[in-house]
PDB file of C-alpha atoms in Angstrom:
ATOM      1  CA  MET D   1     -10.969 -20.855  24.501  1.00 50.00           C
ATOM      2  CA  LYS D   2      -9.210 -17.760  23.185  1.00 47.00           C
ATOM      3  CA  THR D   3      -9.861 -18.869  19.606  1.00 56.00           C
ATOM      4  CA  ARG D   4     -13.588 -19.179  20.298  1.00 66.00           C
ATOM      5  CA  LEU D   5     -13.700 -15.769  21.940  1.00 62.00           C
ATOM      6  CA  GLY D   6     -11.810 -14.264  19.025  1.00 60.00           C
ATOM      7  CA  ARG D   7     -14.215 -15.771  16.516  1.00 70.00           C
ATOM      8  CA  ARG D   8     -17.227 -14.578  18.484  1.00 73.00           C
ATOM      9  CA  ALA D   9     -15.793 -11.080  18.708  1.00 71.00           C
ATOM     10  CA  TYR D  10     -15.094 -11.090  14.963  1.00 66.00           C
ATOM     11  CA  VAL D  11     -18.634 -12.249  14.167  1.00 73.00           C
ATOM     12  CA  LEU D  12     -20.103  -9.632  16.515  1.00 76.00           C
ATOM     13  CA  VAL D  13     -18.046  -6.798  15.017  1.00 72.00           C
ATOM     14  CA  LYS D  14     -18.851  -7.951  11.493  1.00 70.00           C
ATOM     15  CA  TRP D  15     -22.571  -8.090  12.332  1.00 76.00           C
ATOM     16  CA  GLN D  16     -22.516  -4.569  13.772  1.00 77.00           C
ATOM     17  CA  VAL D  17     -20.609  -3.242  10.763  1.00 71.00           C
ATOM     18  CA  GLU D  18     -23.104  -4.844   8.393  1.00 72.00           C
ATOM     19  CA  LYS D  19     -25.976  -3.251  10.318  1.00 77.00           C
ATOM     20  CA  VAL D  20     -24.408   0.192  10.030  1.00 76.00           C
ATOM     21  CA  ILE D  21     -23.683  -0.334   6.351  1.00 72.00           C
ATOM     22  CA  LYS D  22     -27.229  -1.457   5.593  1.00 73.00           C
ATOM     23  CA  TRP D  23     -28.608   1.555   7.451  1.00 79.00           C
ATOM     24  CA  LEU D  24     -26.365   3.912   5.502  1.00 74.00           C
ATOM     25  CA  ALA D  25     -27.292   2.287   2.206  1.00 72.00           C
ATOM     26  CA  ALA D  26     -30.986   2.696   2.987  1.00 77.00           C
ATOM     27  CA  HIS D  27     -30.884   6.305   4.227  1.00 77.00           C
ATOM     28  CA  ILE D  28     -28.332   8.108   2.050  1.00 81.00           C
ATOM     29  CA  SER D  29     -27.830   8.510  -1.663  1.00 82.00           C
ATOM     30  CA  GLN D  30     -25.586   6.197  -3.649  1.00 81.00           C
ATOM     31  CA  ARG D  31     -23.119   8.996  -4.318  1.00 84.00           C
ATOM     32  CA  ASN D  32     -22.745   9.880  -0.639  1.00 87.00           C
ATOM     33  CA  TYR D  33     -22.498   6.181   0.168  1.00 86.00           C
ATOM     34  CA  GLN D  34     -19.508   5.827  -2.154  1.00 89.00           C
ATOM     35  CA  ILE D  35     -17.880   8.903  -0.644  1.00 90.00           C
ATOM     36  CA  ILE D  36     -18.229   7.528   2.899  1.00 90.00           C
ATOM     37  CA  VAL D  37     -16.768   4.181   1.857  1.00 92.00           C
ATOM     38  CA  SER D  38     -13.882   5.890   0.046  1.00 94.00           C
ATOM     39  CA  ILE D  39     -13.090   7.922   3.177  1.00 94.00           C
ATOM     40  CA  LEU D  40     -13.073   4.742   5.252  1.00 93.00           C
ATOM     41  CA  ILE D  41     -10.768   3.036   2.760  1.00 95.00           C
ATOM     42  CA  GLY D  42      -8.453   6.055   2.795  1.00 96.00           C
ATOM     43  CA  ILE D  43      -8.269   6.057   6.595  1.00 95.00           C
ATOM     44  CA  VAL D  44      -7.417   2.363   6.843  1.00 95.00           C
ATOM     45  CA  ALA D  45      -4.908   2.520   3.980  1.00 95.00           C
ATOM     46  CA  GLY D  46      -3.293   5.601   5.529  1.00 94.00           C
ATOM     47  CA  LEU D  47      -2.922   3.816   8.852  1.00 95.00           C
ATOM     48  CA  ALA D  48      -1.427   0.823   7.039  1.00 95.00           C
ATOM     49  CA  ALA D  49       1.141   3.164   5.481  1.00 93.00           C
ATOM     50  CA  VAL D  50       1.959   4.568   8.915  1.00 93.00           C
ATOM     51  CA  VAL D  51       2.516   1.069  10.299  1.00 94.00           C
ATOM     52  CA  LEU D  52       4.737   0.125   7.360  1.00 92.00           C
ATOM     53  CA  LYS D  53       6.853   3.287   7.483  1.00 88.00           C
ATOM     54  CA  TYR D  54       7.237   3.078  11.255  1.00 90.00           C
ATOM     55  CA  SER D  55       8.180  -0.614  11.068  1.00 90.00           C
ATOM     56  CA  VAL D  56      10.760   0.006   8.348  1.00 87.00           C
ATOM     57  CA  PHE D  57      12.240   2.896  10.330  1.00 84.00           C
ATOM     58  CA  ARG D  58      12.471   0.855  13.530  1.00 85.00           C
ATOM     59  CA  VAL D  59      14.046  -2.146  11.826  1.00 83.00           C
ATOM     60  CA  ARG D  60      16.565   0.098  10.062  1.00 79.00           C
ATOM     61  CA  GLU D  61      17.353   1.950  13.297  1.00 78.00           C
ATOM     62  CA  TRP D  62      17.765  -1.298  15.199  1.00 78.00           C
ATOM     63  CA  MET D  63      20.182  -2.740  12.641  1.00 73.00           C
ATOM     64  CA  HIS D  64      22.144   0.353  11.590  1.00 64.00           C
ATOM     65  CA  GLY D  65      21.798   2.730  14.528  1.00 62.00           C
ATOM     66  CA  ASN D  66      21.139   6.436  14.196  1.00 54.00           C
ATOM     67  CA  ASP D  67      23.847   6.892  11.549  1.00 54.00           C
ATOM     68  CA  PRO D  68      22.968   4.966   8.362  1.00 52.00           C
ATOM     69  CA  THR D  69      26.561   5.329   7.080  1.00 52.00           C
ATOM     70  CA  GLN D  70      27.950   3.175   9.885  1.00 53.00           C
ATOM     71  CA  GLY D  71      28.430  -0.555   9.629  1.00 54.00           C
ATOM     72  CA  ARG D  72      29.250  -0.770   5.934  1.00 60.00           C
ATOM     73  CA  ILE D  73      29.817  -4.517   6.158  1.00 61.00           C
ATOM     74  CA  GLY D  74      26.228  -4.849   7.301  1.00 63.00           C
ATOM     75  CA  PHE D  75      25.016  -3.346   4.036  1.00 69.00           C
ATOM     76  CA  VAL D  76      26.124  -6.569   2.356  1.00 73.00           C
ATOM     77  CA  PHE D  77      24.694  -9.072   4.825  1.00 82.00           C
ATOM     78  CA  PHE D  78      21.578  -7.323   6.139  1.00 83.00           C
ATOM     79  CA  PRO D  79      19.695  -7.400   2.802  1.00 84.00           C
ATOM     80  CA  ILE D  80      20.397 -11.133   2.537  1.00 85.00           C
ATOM     81  CA  LEU D  81      19.115 -11.574   6.082  1.00 87.00           C
ATOM     82  CA  GLY D  82      15.980  -9.600   5.210  1.00 86.00           C
ATOM     83  CA  VAL D  83      15.233 -11.799   2.203  1.00 86.00           C
ATOM     84  CA  LEU D  84      15.842 -14.925   4.280  1.00 91.00           C
ATOM     85  CA  LEU D  85      13.495 -13.780   7.055  1.00 90.00           C
ATOM     86  CA  THR D  86      10.845 -12.859   4.494  1.00 89.00           C
ATOM     87  CA  VAL D  87      11.057 -16.292   2.876  1.00 88.00           C
ATOM     88  CA  LEU D  88      10.776 -17.976   6.283  1.00 91.00           C
ATOM     89  CA  TYR D  89       7.759 -15.833   7.157  1.00 91.00           C
ATOM     90  CA  ILE D  90       5.959 -16.679   3.910  1.00 90.00           C
ATOM     91  CA  ARG D  91       6.828 -20.368   4.018  1.00 89.00           C
ATOM     92  CA  PHE D  92       6.290 -21.246   7.676  1.00 89.00           C
ATOM     93  CA  ILE D  93       4.025 -18.545   9.141  1.00 90.00           C
ATOM     94  CA  LEU D  94       1.882 -17.223   6.318  1.00 88.00           C
ATOM     95  CA  ARG D  95       1.856 -20.537   4.417  1.00 85.00           C
ATOM     96  CA  ARG D  96       0.207 -18.941   1.424  1.00 83.00           C
ATOM     97  CA  LYS D  97       1.344 -17.617  -1.905  1.00 81.00           C
ATOM     98  CA  LEU D  98       2.200 -13.937  -1.688  1.00 81.00           C
ATOM     99  CA  ASP D  99       2.122 -12.084  -4.986  1.00 78.00           C
ATOM    100  CA  VAL D 100       4.527  -9.177  -5.173  1.00 75.00           C
ATOM    101  CA  GLY D 101       4.583  -6.161  -7.430  1.00 75.00           C
ATOM    102  CA  SER D 102       1.783  -4.308  -9.123  1.00 80.00           C
ATOM    103  CA  SER D 103       1.816  -6.421 -12.286  1.00 80.00           C
ATOM    104  CA  GLY D 104      -0.079  -9.270 -10.635  1.00 82.00           C
ATOM    105  CA  LEU D 105      -2.710  -6.847  -9.393  1.00 85.00           C
ATOM    106  CA  ILE D 106      -3.099  -5.306 -12.847  1.00 84.00           C
ATOM    107  CA  TYR D 107      -3.492  -8.767 -14.377  1.00 84.00           C
ATOM    108  CA  ALA D 108      -6.077  -9.786 -11.763  1.00 82.00           C
ATOM    109  CA  VAL D 109      -8.156  -6.662 -12.383  1.00 83.00           C
ATOM    110  CA  SER D 110      -7.980  -7.158 -16.150  1.00 81.00           C
ATOM    111  CA  ARG D 111      -9.316 -10.700 -15.630  1.00 82.00           C
ATOM    112  CA  LYS D 112     -12.081  -9.465 -13.299  1.00 80.00           C
ATOM    113  CA  ARG D 113     -10.500 -11.268 -10.338  1.00 82.00           C
ATOM    114  CA  VAL D 114     -11.029  -8.557  -7.774  1.00 85.00           C
ATOM    115  CA  ASN D 115     -11.597 -10.728  -4.687  1.00 90.00           C
ATOM    116  CA  LEU D 116      -8.212 -10.349  -3.039  1.00 91.00           C
ATOM    117  CA  PRO D 117      -7.339 -12.581  -0.061  1.00 90.00           C
ATOM    118  CA  LYS D 118      -7.631 -11.163   3.441  1.00 90.00           C
ATOM    119  CA  HIS D 119      -4.025 -11.861   4.375  1.00 91.00           C
ATOM    120  CA  GLU D 120      -2.806  -9.302   1.826  1.00 92.00           C
ATOM    121  CA  MET D 121      -4.112  -6.570   4.134  1.00 92.00           C
ATOM    122  CA  TYR D 122      -1.182  -7.273   6.475  1.00 92.00           C
ATOM    123  CA  SER D 123       1.233  -9.766   4.896  1.00 93.00           C
ATOM    124  CA  HIS D 124       2.864  -7.209   2.584  1.00 92.00           C
ATOM    125  CA  ILE D 125       3.453  -4.897   5.548  1.00 92.00           C
ATOM    126  CA  ILE D 126       5.296  -7.606   7.474  1.00 92.00           C
ATOM    127  CA  SER D 127       7.373  -8.865   4.549  1.00 91.00           C
ATOM    128  CA  SER D 128       8.293  -5.369   3.355  1.00 89.00           C
ATOM    129  CA  SER D 129       9.228  -4.257   6.867  1.00 89.00           C
ATOM    130  CA  LEU D 130      11.805  -7.040   6.967  1.00 89.00           C
ATOM    131  CA  THR D 131      13.071  -6.628   3.417  1.00 88.00           C
ATOM    132  CA  VAL D 132      13.207  -2.833   3.147  1.00 87.00           C
ATOM    133  CA  GLY D 133      14.119  -2.275   6.781  1.00 83.00           C
ATOM    134  CA  LEU D 134      17.182  -4.486   6.371  1.00 84.00           C
ATOM    135  CA  GLY D 135      18.299  -2.689   3.233  1.00 78.00           C
ATOM    136  CA  GLY D 136      16.718  -4.714   0.450  1.00 77.00           C
ATOM    137  CA  SER D 137      16.615  -3.109  -2.975  1.00 70.00           C
ATOM    138  CA  VAL D 138      12.835  -2.853  -3.178  1.00 73.00           C
ATOM    139  CA  GLY D 139      10.490   0.044  -2.620  1.00 77.00           C
ATOM    140  CA  LEU D 140       7.370   0.660  -0.592  1.00 83.00           C
ATOM    141  CA  GLU D 141       5.086   1.571  -3.480  1.00 85.00           C
ATOM    142  CA  ALA D 142       4.032  -1.933  -4.545  1.00 87.00           C
ATOM    143  CA  PRO D 143       3.464  -3.245  -0.979  1.00 90.00           C
ATOM    144  CA  LEU D 144       1.223  -0.284  -0.139  1.00 91.00           C
ATOM    145  CA  VAL D 145      -0.631  -0.534  -3.443  1.00 92.00           C
ATOM    146  CA  ARG D 146      -1.264  -4.234  -2.806  1.00 93.00           C
ATOM    147  CA  THR D 147      -2.226  -3.596   0.817  1.00 94.00           C
ATOM    148  CA  GLY D 148      -4.595  -0.756  -0.050  1.00 94.00           C
ATOM    149  CA  SER D 149      -6.127  -2.792  -2.868  1.00 94.00           C
ATOM    150  CA  ALA D 150      -6.734  -5.687  -0.489  1.00 94.00           C
ATOM    151  CA  ILE D 151      -8.355  -3.324   2.018  1.00 95.00           C
ATOM    152  CA  GLY D 152     -10.691  -1.934  -0.636  1.00 94.00           C
ATOM    153  CA  SER D 153     -11.460  -5.365  -2.066  1.00 94.00           C
ATOM    154  CA  ASN D 154     -12.261  -6.979   1.281  1.00 92.00           C
ATOM    155  CA  LEU D 155     -14.394  -4.038   2.354  1.00 91.00           C
ATOM    156  CA  ALA D 156     -16.288  -4.370  -0.931  1.00 91.00           C
ATOM    157  CA  GLN D 157     -16.779  -8.073  -0.236  1.00 89.00           C
ATOM    158  CA  LEU D 158     -18.136  -7.203   3.192  1.00 86.00           C
ATOM    159  CA  LEU D 159     -20.519  -4.690   1.632  1.00 85.00           C
ATOM    160  CA  ARG D 160     -21.589  -7.248  -0.996  1.00 83.00           C
ATOM    161  CA  VAL D 161     -21.518  -4.748  -3.819  1.00 86.00           C
ATOM    162  CA  GLY D 162     -21.398  -5.481  -7.538  1.00 86.00           C
ATOM    163  CA  ARG D 163     -18.304  -6.145  -9.604  1.00 86.00           C
ATOM    164  CA  ASN D 164     -17.937  -2.568 -10.853  1.00 86.00           C
ATOM    165  CA  LYS D 165     -18.211  -1.130  -7.338  1.00 89.00           C
ATOM    166  CA  GLN D 166     -15.782  -3.716  -6.043  1.00 91.00           C
ATOM    167  CA  THR D 167     -13.271  -2.749  -8.715  1.00 91.00           C
ATOM    168  CA  LEU D 168     -13.788   0.910  -7.836  1.00 92.00           C
ATOM    169  CA  PHE D 169     -13.187   0.326  -4.121  1.00 94.00           C
ATOM    170  CA  LEU D 170     -10.120  -1.774  -4.937  1.00 94.00           C
ATOM    171  CA  ALA D 171      -8.776   1.121  -6.995  1.00 93.00           C
ATOM    172  CA  CYS D 172      -9.599   3.527  -4.152  1.00 95.00           C
ATOM    173  CA  GLY D 173      -7.462   1.402  -1.846  1.00 95.00           C
ATOM    174  CA  ALA D 174      -4.599   1.330  -4.336  1.00 94.00           C
ATOM    175  CA  ALA D 175      -4.749   5.105  -4.793  1.00 94.00           C
ATOM    176  CA  ALA D 176      -4.936   5.680  -1.039  1.00 96.00           C
ATOM    177  CA  GLY D 177      -1.934   3.427  -0.428  1.00 94.00           C
ATOM    178  CA  MET D 178       0.180   5.131  -3.076  1.00 93.00           C
ATOM    179  CA  ALA D 179      -0.825   8.602  -1.903  1.00 94.00           C
ATOM    180  CA  ALA D 180      -0.066   7.688   1.701  1.00 92.00           C
ATOM    181  CA  ILE D 181       3.445   6.464   0.956  1.00 87.00           C
ATOM    182  CA  PHE D 182       4.398   9.239  -1.493  1.00 86.00           C
ATOM    183  CA  ASN D 183       2.172  12.087  -0.238  1.00 86.00           C
ATOM    184  CA  SER D 184       0.948  12.581  -3.816  1.00 86.00           C
ATOM    185  CA  PRO D 185      -2.842  12.136  -4.144  1.00 90.00           C
ATOM    186  CA  VAL D 186      -3.069  13.441  -7.721  1.00 89.00           C
ATOM    187  CA  ALA D 187      -0.407  11.048  -9.023  1.00 90.00           C
ATOM    188  CA  ALA D 188      -2.123   8.196  -7.184  1.00 92.00           C
ATOM    189  CA  VAL D 189      -5.469   9.005  -8.819  1.00 91.00           C
ATOM    190  CA  ILE D 190      -3.838   9.151 -12.254  1.00 89.00           C
ATOM    191  CA  PHE D 191      -2.214   5.770 -11.591  1.00 88.00           C
ATOM    192  CA  ALA D 192      -5.550   4.241 -10.626  1.00 89.00           C
ATOM    193  CA  PHE D 193      -7.277   5.636 -13.702  1.00 85.00           C
ATOM    194  CA  GLU D 194      -4.597   4.667 -16.189  1.00 82.00           C
ATOM    195  CA  VAL D 195      -3.785   1.226 -14.807  1.00 81.00           C
ATOM    196  CA  LEU D 196      -6.789  -0.148 -12.923  1.00 83.00           C
ATOM    197  CA  LEU D 197      -9.913   1.655 -14.141  1.00 81.00           C
ATOM    198  CA  THR D 198      -9.505   1.772 -17.892  1.00 69.00           C
ATOM    199  CA  ASP D 199     -13.113   0.717 -18.501  1.00 64.00           C
ATOM    200  CA  ILE D 200     -14.835   2.612 -15.682  1.00 59.00           C
ATOM    201  CA  ALA D 201     -16.755   5.862 -16.188  1.00 65.00           C
ATOM    202  CA  LEU D 202     -15.517   9.223 -14.952  1.00 68.00           C
ATOM    203  CA  TYR D 203     -17.973   9.224 -12.033  1.00 75.00           C
ATOM    204  CA  SER D 204     -15.338   7.270 -10.101  1.00 82.00           C
ATOM    205  CA  PHE D 205     -12.999  10.284 -10.060  1.00 87.00           C
ATOM    206  CA  ILE D 206     -14.449  11.803  -6.868  1.00 90.00           C
ATOM    207  CA  PRO D 207     -14.242   8.621  -4.720  1.00 93.00           C
ATOM    208  CA  LEU D 208     -10.701   8.018  -5.963  1.00 93.00           C
ATOM    209  CA  LEU D 209      -9.588  11.554  -5.175  1.00 93.00           C
ATOM    210  CA  ILE D 210     -11.221  11.493  -1.733  1.00 95.00           C
ATOM    211  CA  ALA D 211      -9.653   8.133  -0.858  1.00 96.00           C
ATOM    212  CA  ALA D 212      -6.210   9.275  -2.031  1.00 95.00           C
ATOM    213  CA  ALA D 213      -6.417  12.599  -0.194  1.00 95.00           C
ATOM    214  CA  THR D 214      -7.630  10.894   2.985  1.00 96.00           C
ATOM    215  CA  GLY D 215      -4.808   8.353   2.855  1.00 95.00           C
ATOM    216  CA  ALA D 216      -2.198  11.080   2.375  1.00 93.00           C
ATOM    217  CA  VAL D 217      -3.599  13.220   5.209  1.00 93.00           C
ATOM    218  CA  VAL D 218      -3.799  10.309   7.657  1.00 94.00           C
ATOM    219  CA  SER D 219      -0.274   9.157   6.826  1.00 91.00           C
ATOM    220  CA  ARG D 220       1.119  12.676   7.089  1.00 89.00           C
ATOM    221  CA  PHE D 221      -0.724  13.365  10.341  1.00 90.00           C
ATOM    222  CA  PHE D 222       0.484  10.267  12.184  1.00 88.00           C
ATOM    223  CA  TYR D 223       3.943   9.943  10.625  1.00 81.00           C
ATOM    224  CA  TYR D 224       5.505  13.109   9.285  1.00 71.00           C
ATOM    225  CA  GLU D 225       9.183  12.183   9.707  1.00 65.00           C
ATOM    226  CA  GLN D 226      11.457  11.454   6.775  1.00 60.00           C
ATOM    227  CA  LEU D 227      11.789   7.710   6.350  1.00 53.00           C
ATOM    228  CA  PHE D 228      15.344   7.548   5.001  1.00 52.00           C
ATOM    229  CA  TYR D 229      18.207   9.997   5.485  1.00 52.00           C
ATOM    230  CA  LEU D 230      20.649   9.767   2.608  1.00 54.00           C
ATOM    231  CA  PRO D 231      23.993  11.590   2.716  1.00 55.00           C
ATOM    232  CA  THR D 232      24.248  14.010  -0.202  1.00 58.00           C
ATOM    233  CA  GLN D 233      26.970  16.222  -1.584  1.00 65.00           C
ATOM    234  CA  GLY D 234      26.819  19.444  -3.484  1.00 67.00           C
ATOM    235  CA  TRP D 235      27.151  19.397  -7.247  1.00 67.00           C
ATOM    236  CA  SER D 236      29.096  21.557  -9.648  1.00 75.00           C
ATOM    237  CA  ILE D 237      28.498  22.633 -13.226  1.00 80.00           C
ATOM    238  CA  ASP D 238      31.197  20.205 -14.358  1.00 81.00           C
ATOM    239  CA  THR D 239      28.918  17.268 -13.535  1.00 81.00           C
ATOM    240  CA  ILE D 240      26.138  18.309 -15.957  1.00 85.00           C
ATOM    241  CA  PRO D 241      27.527  16.135 -18.805  1.00 86.00           C
ATOM    242  CA  LEU D 242      27.514  13.153 -16.460  1.00 87.00           C
ATOM    243  CA  PHE D 243      23.865  13.763 -15.565  1.00 87.00           C
ATOM    244  CA  MET D 244      23.032  14.066 -19.264  1.00 90.00           C
ATOM    245  CA  LEU D 245      24.811  10.793 -19.968  1.00 93.00           C
ATOM    246  CA  LEU D 246      22.942   9.154 -17.100  1.00 91.00           C
ATOM    247  CA  GLY D 247      19.624  10.366 -18.528  1.00 91.00           C
ATOM    248  CA  VAL D 248      20.470   8.986 -21.980  1.00 93.00           C
ATOM    249  CA  LEU D 249      21.472   5.612 -20.537  1.00 93.00           C
ATOM    250  CA  CYS D 250      18.295   5.409 -18.443  1.00 89.00           C
ATOM    251  CA  GLY D 251      16.194   6.288 -21.481  1.00 88.00           C
ATOM    252  CA  LEU D 252      17.887   3.614 -23.604  1.00 90.00           C
ATOM    253  CA  TYR D 253      17.472   1.052 -20.845  1.00 85.00           C
ATOM    254  CA  SER D 254      13.769   1.809 -20.403  1.00 78.00           C
ATOM    255  CA  ALA D 255      13.205   1.586 -24.171  1.00 71.00           C
TER     256      ALA D 255
END
């Protein structure tokens, strides 16, 4: 009974959204239409970033308490627990393949495979909350980029736009997700242009910038606290050679 009601509610909401979208497409210019869609993508991606950051913070607080330096033994076992819970979630609850990292997204866009599955709009949030919240050595950039891309892609599928527009909205979601997690809209736009939109004209700059700015504003408005508090110590001039050596080693490793 609940499943039927849920499906009916989903169909009704989808029908109403399609009506609004068709009305907008018929009464406003194409440029304004893209701007409205990019704002919507930025809002949803920003809220997704808020949910992810809040979930990571709560999981970390629950496991480590208010002082992240306490429970040093837990720093060894908690990351293993996070990976185990993530594997169990993917295998027994999600029951689908979950691509991780931005490389798979870049490859899919290069192959014109821009129809991302619906579950990526939430599955990366859940898996990353467990992994990062429990101290796993992964970041939040790739999960938010994948989540934002899935939001843009599925909205484009709902709008039934062409392949170029779908790629643009996917990139808007990726830029909004990155801007929301790092509070850096300009860097997010540059990332989208350099990595995802190499063959798209410059007219896509405005929707990308609007989506990224909207995502950053929404994320900052609803969650302005610092996610991680790391203990730091002052530095002295004697440590400059060590920093220089570290920079050289990092450069050699990246090369």
